[in-house]
XYZ file of C-alpha atoms in Angstrom:
375
model
C 6.973 104.098 199.017
C 4.768 104.651 195.984
C 6.223 106.482 192.998
C 3.992 107.725 190.228
C 5.171 107.793 186.609
C 3.314 110.466 184.684
C 2.300 109.197 181.222
C -0.492 111.646 180.437
C 1.606 113.148 177.619
C 1.772 109.816 175.757
C -0.354 109.756 172.610
C 0.268 106.304 171.116
C 1.927 106.366 167.690
C 2.016 110.173 167.660
C 4.968 111.305 169.778
C 7.831 109.642 167.927
C 10.976 108.580 169.748
C 9.728 109.515 173.214
C 7.163 106.717 173.028
C 9.824 104.129 172.140
C 11.998 105.519 174.936
C 9.394 105.205 177.702
C 8.164 101.794 176.583
C 11.745 100.490 176.510
C 12.258 101.900 180.007
C 9.022 100.424 181.375
C 9.899 97.043 179.875
C 13.278 97.367 181.586
C 11.633 97.992 184.954
C 9.580 94.825 184.504
C 12.799 92.854 184.013
C 14.283 94.041 187.325
C 14.233 91.673 190.284
C 13.966 94.423 192.896
C 10.719 95.137 194.687
C 9.017 98.470 193.994
C 5.599 99.982 193.399
C 5.189 102.247 190.397
C 1.829 103.842 189.706
C 1.368 104.749 186.046
C -0.680 107.921 185.698
C -2.616 107.361 182.478
C -5.434 109.070 180.619
C -8.784 107.810 179.442
C -7.521 107.434 175.872
C -4.059 105.943 176.442
C -4.832 103.540 179.310
C -5.543 100.613 177.004
C -2.110 100.804 175.372
C -0.456 100.768 178.825
C -2.703 98.324 180.684
C -0.461 95.301 180.083
C 2.218 96.744 182.401
C -0.154 96.321 185.346
C 0.022 92.537 184.956
C 3.168 92.861 187.081
C 2.142 93.116 190.739
C 4.661 95.945 191.224
C 2.864 98.219 188.776
C -0.653 99.657 188.916
C -2.602 102.210 186.895
C -4.174 105.442 188.082
C -6.551 106.849 185.458
C -6.923 110.620 185.280
C -10.185 112.085 184.019
C -8.508 113.629 181.004
C -7.724 112.751 177.379
C -4.142 112.899 176.115
C -5.407 113.825 172.650
C -6.889 116.999 174.134
C -3.512 118.627 174.633
C -4.744 121.951 176.002
C -7.149 120.256 178.403
C -4.455 117.837 179.546
C -2.003 120.668 180.243
C -4.546 122.637 182.256
C -5.503 119.533 184.232
C -1.862 118.797 184.954
C -1.162 122.380 186.005
C -4.039 122.638 188.454
C -5.468 119.189 189.277
C -2.686 116.603 189.179
C -1.237 117.323 192.624
C -4.695 117.102 194.181
C -5.220 113.656 192.650
C -1.845 112.483 193.959
C -2.537 113.729 197.482
C -5.942 112.045 197.462
C -4.191 108.739 196.706
C -1.407 109.420 199.222
C 1.244 109.736 196.488
C 4.083 112.138 197.214
C 6.717 111.226 194.601
C 6.479 111.451 190.830
C 8.812 110.698 187.923
C 7.915 112.486 184.680
C 9.813 111.083 181.656
C 9.389 114.358 179.744
C 9.669 118.060 180.568
C 6.003 118.854 181.343
C 4.880 119.180 184.975
C 2.418 121.039 187.251
C 2.886 124.732 187.952
C 3.549 124.072 191.642
C 4.936 121.122 193.574
C 1.928 121.073 195.902
C 3.633 118.739 198.337
C 4.812 116.383 195.570
C 8.479 115.763 194.745
C 9.189 115.617 191.015
C 11.984 114.269 188.843
C 11.838 115.272 185.165
C 13.551 114.213 181.958
C 14.474 116.877 179.411
C 15.053 115.360 175.980
C 16.119 118.581 174.286
C 15.522 122.336 174.164
C 14.326 122.216 170.586
C 11.840 125.089 170.759
C 14.570 127.340 172.174
C 16.931 126.616 169.292
C 14.336 126.603 166.505
C 11.479 128.875 167.599
C 10.607 129.551 163.964
C 9.321 125.977 163.668
C 6.935 126.226 166.618
C 3.774 128.278 167.287
C 4.047 130.916 170.000
C 1.933 129.010 172.540
C 4.143 125.924 172.172
C 7.310 127.962 172.711
C 5.812 129.686 175.743
C 4.682 126.378 177.264
C 8.041 124.691 176.671
C 10.007 127.540 178.191
C 7.709 127.713 181.197
C 8.074 123.979 181.852
C 11.860 124.015 181.431
C 12.035 126.881 183.919
C 9.804 124.977 186.354
C 11.913 121.825 185.898
C 15.205 123.500 186.743
C 13.791 125.512 189.662
C 11.253 123.183 191.293
C 11.969 119.577 190.312
C 14.224 117.631 192.672
C 16.410 116.347 189.839
C 16.685 116.429 186.047
C 17.739 113.692 183.657
C 19.281 114.640 180.301
C 19.348 111.985 177.576
C 22.816 112.899 176.268
C 25.828 114.868 177.466
C 25.125 117.388 174.715
C 21.635 118.025 176.104
C 23.026 118.213 179.654
C 25.550 120.875 178.625
C 22.868 122.772 176.716
C 20.607 122.871 179.801
C 23.454 123.926 182.099
C 24.556 126.701 179.757
C 21.043 128.045 179.264
C 19.673 127.695 182.801
C 22.835 127.591 184.944
C 21.814 124.344 186.616
C 24.215 122.998 189.236
C 26.113 119.941 188.045
C 24.800 117.804 190.895
C 21.154 118.459 189.934
C 21.324 117.010 186.432
C 22.368 113.515 185.327
C 22.935 112.084 181.868
C 21.302 108.719 181.194
C 21.199 107.475 177.614
C 17.983 106.144 176.121
C 17.659 102.357 176.355
C 17.476 100.866 172.881
C 16.126 97.418 172.163
C 15.633 95.732 168.820
C 14.545 92.142 168.451
C 16.255 90.548 165.424
C 13.481 87.953 165.363
C 10.762 90.614 165.110
C 11.074 91.263 161.418
C 8.944 90.799 158.317
C 10.377 89.003 155.306
C 11.998 90.777 152.385
C 9.191 89.464 150.178
C 6.674 91.472 152.216
C 8.656 94.655 151.561
C 9.040 93.788 147.882
C 5.302 93.370 147.490
C 4.339 96.439 149.521
C 6.959 98.930 148.303
C 8.481 97.394 145.179
C 11.982 97.396 146.669
C 14.823 94.885 146.694
C 17.632 94.028 149.105
C 20.118 96.942 149.305
C 18.197 98.664 146.541
C 16.892 101.601 148.565
C 17.777 104.087 151.294
C 15.809 104.449 154.491
C 15.175 107.036 157.168
C 12.953 107.321 160.243
C 11.938 110.816 161.234
C 9.195 113.085 162.404
C 8.037 115.142 159.441
C 9.169 118.480 160.853
C 11.552 121.082 159.377
C 14.738 120.623 161.409
C 14.815 116.960 160.421
C 16.079 118.318 157.086
C 14.207 115.849 154.905
C 14.093 118.433 152.099
C 17.806 117.848 151.538
C 17.673 114.066 151.146
C 14.671 114.410 148.823
C 16.772 116.709 146.654
C 19.630 114.187 146.927
C 17.351 111.565 145.376
C 16.455 113.958 142.551
C 20.119 114.597 141.802
C 20.917 110.875 141.864
C 18.220 110.329 139.251
C 19.075 113.398 137.152
C 22.805 112.654 137.118
C 22.140 108.927 136.614
C 24.484 108.137 139.507
C 25.100 104.461 140.186
C 23.254 104.444 143.505
C 19.769 103.239 144.496
C 17.067 105.608 143.271
C 14.608 104.780 146.038
C 14.130 106.404 149.452
C 11.599 105.330 152.070
C 10.766 107.689 154.936
C 8.908 106.346 157.985
C 7.622 108.437 160.843
C 4.713 110.086 162.511
C 3.070 112.942 160.682
C 4.180 116.484 161.342
C 3.343 119.939 160.088
C 5.719 119.444 157.131
C 3.999 116.395 155.640
C 1.902 118.386 153.159
C 4.946 120.396 152.109
C 7.025 117.243 151.664
C 4.313 115.553 149.617
C 4.084 118.620 147.388
C 7.870 118.751 147.048
C 7.986 115.084 146.047
C 5.304 115.641 143.396
C 6.886 118.823 142.030
C 10.273 117.138 141.703
C 8.656 114.214 139.911
C 9.830 111.777 142.589
C 6.575 109.975 143.339
C 8.118 106.675 142.216
C 11.443 107.303 143.964
C 10.407 108.665 147.383
C 7.765 107.032 149.585
C 6.375 108.383 152.862
C 5.313 105.205 154.650
C 3.711 106.880 157.657
C 3.943 105.006 160.958
C 5.165 101.399 160.598
C 5.197 98.710 163.269
C 8.435 97.407 164.734
C 8.637 94.299 162.540
C 8.346 96.283 159.318
C 10.666 99.032 160.553
C 13.301 96.464 161.510
C 13.156 94.885 158.062
C 13.452 98.294 156.409
C 16.563 98.958 158.513
C 18.123 95.592 157.710
C 17.648 95.491 153.942
C 18.461 99.137 153.129
C 21.701 100.144 151.403
C 22.255 102.741 154.136
C 20.279 104.620 156.742
C 20.179 108.361 156.051
C 19.655 110.664 159.023
C 19.843 114.310 157.857
C 18.599 115.933 161.080
C 20.330 119.128 162.208
C 19.050 118.959 165.790
C 18.632 115.944 168.065
C 18.592 115.247 171.765
C 19.583 111.636 171.125
C 18.725 110.196 167.702
C 17.632 106.630 168.526
C 17.086 105.507 164.900
C 20.809 105.769 164.124
C 21.621 103.180 166.792
C 18.684 100.963 165.828
C 19.944 100.888 162.232
C 23.481 100.029 163.343
C 22.149 97.193 165.506
C 20.874 95.646 162.262
C 24.299 96.039 160.683
C 23.261 98.934 158.459
C 25.689 101.737 157.617
C 24.525 105.154 158.843
C 25.125 108.411 156.993
C 24.214 111.439 159.060
C 25.239 114.935 160.135
C 27.785 116.060 162.703
C 25.298 118.311 164.488
C 24.344 118.458 168.193
C 24.480 115.067 169.964
C 24.687 112.832 166.893
C 28.487 112.223 166.865
C 28.359 111.580 170.633
C 25.558 109.045 170.482
C 26.935 107.261 167.392
C 30.395 107.199 169.047
C 32.012 108.770 165.992
C 31.431 105.527 164.065
C 28.852 106.718 161.521
C 29.553 108.611 158.285
C 29.118 112.367 158.772
C 28.487 115.243 156.402
C 29.923 118.563 157.554
C 27.275 120.624 155.752
C 23.855 119.009 156.264
C 22.400 121.033 153.366
C 25.094 120.216 150.765
C 23.538 117.765 148.311
C 26.821 116.856 146.615
C 28.472 116.121 149.956
C 25.638 113.723 150.742
C 26.084 111.981 147.394
C 29.842 111.628 147.960
C 29.230 110.136 151.405
C 26.703 107.705 149.928
C 29.140 106.589 147.214
C 31.959 105.592 149.577
C 30.608 105.067 153.109
C 32.849 103.518 155.744
C 31.597 100.568 157.782
C 32.755 100.941 161.411
C 29.829 99.237 163.094
C 32.093 96.542 164.552
C 33.783 99.298 166.604
C 30.538 100.320 168.329
C 30.054 99.660 172.036
C 26.376 98.773 172.023
C 26.409 98.146 175.774
C 26.068 101.920 176.137
C 22.386 101.524 175.165
C 21.706 98.276 177.028
C 18.195 98.257 178.451
C 19.046 96.501 181.707
C 22.091 98.674 182.399
C 20.245 101.943 181.761
C 17.104 100.866 183.611
C 19.253 100.201 186.667
C 20.713 103.703 186.343
C 17.191 105.117 186.411
C 16.276 102.863 189.327
C 19.294 104.042 191.343
C 18.574 107.671 190.517
C 14.932 107.409 191.582
C 16.009 105.579 194.724
C 18.467 108.320 195.645
C 16.227 111.269 194.797
C 12.761 109.976 195.684
C 13.504 107.501 198.454
C 15.750 104.619 199.473
C 15.827 101.385 197.508
C 14.538 99.507 200.503
C 11.398 101.648 200.609
C 10.612 101.521 196.901
């Protein structure tokens, strides 16, 4: 049996945590010993970044005549042309690692992953067309897809409560998280590039969008400087650009924090890993997450995490991070940063093991899209 994996939505270095998630999962599939045939549905402009997976004889590429960067064109093509392409290539099963999908099944059986219902909770941060598209796809997922994967129990409960999905049609599978301790740049590289020293700065990884609550930690840094608090005065923020970048840059300038707060933009894994490792603490002020992979990545490097107690974050961090009850309270953040607890040794990191979680996906696809023997 041939199973397609739809990757048309993937815009390299522009979709944040979902890119790390799917690449970790694909790498996990490569490590399996079982026989299968996955066909990666790719676009003209993302095929190059995914071509190396086809070195494995069990994986091949199918290139759609569409560009992922042309979001509107890609959506229309997926709605009305994707099923026809699958039928022409005798493909009848498809796994989509995100919520988007065609309007109709068209003889194809789909399994979708829903990472969160963000646009439903924070519609004020999304344009109308984005909200309408998200809600349409979620509705199609729960009514027409064979099965749904949620990336945390919190997301699973949120979907069930909003769409009244039967328990047996939705499964929680955590995101696989992999960090290579050997893939890391030296501290001297960071010192030269950013003017920082070991444990002399705070770090966060985030999309530059409003519910990530970066405004608060920027104000925290201003208060640390103004009150001359004995804490590092530097904050580095890495992440893909979002609609808030201009606002954040203006806020940093207006608060006179150009020397204290640095927006690094996208950084590669080696630099990101070093920034995790050498930071005093990892700050994660988000008020809405479906999973929150950076918190676990930071802990894997032995770095204390200070975050909020909102949505899935306490679940995913196993209650072992430091939590602020009011994500917008600057003084509460400063208090947490002054006396953080280190409970990393209590974490069960096997919960995010790539091989374990990849096998969960493999079993799920086997059960919903065909037997293991036929894959």
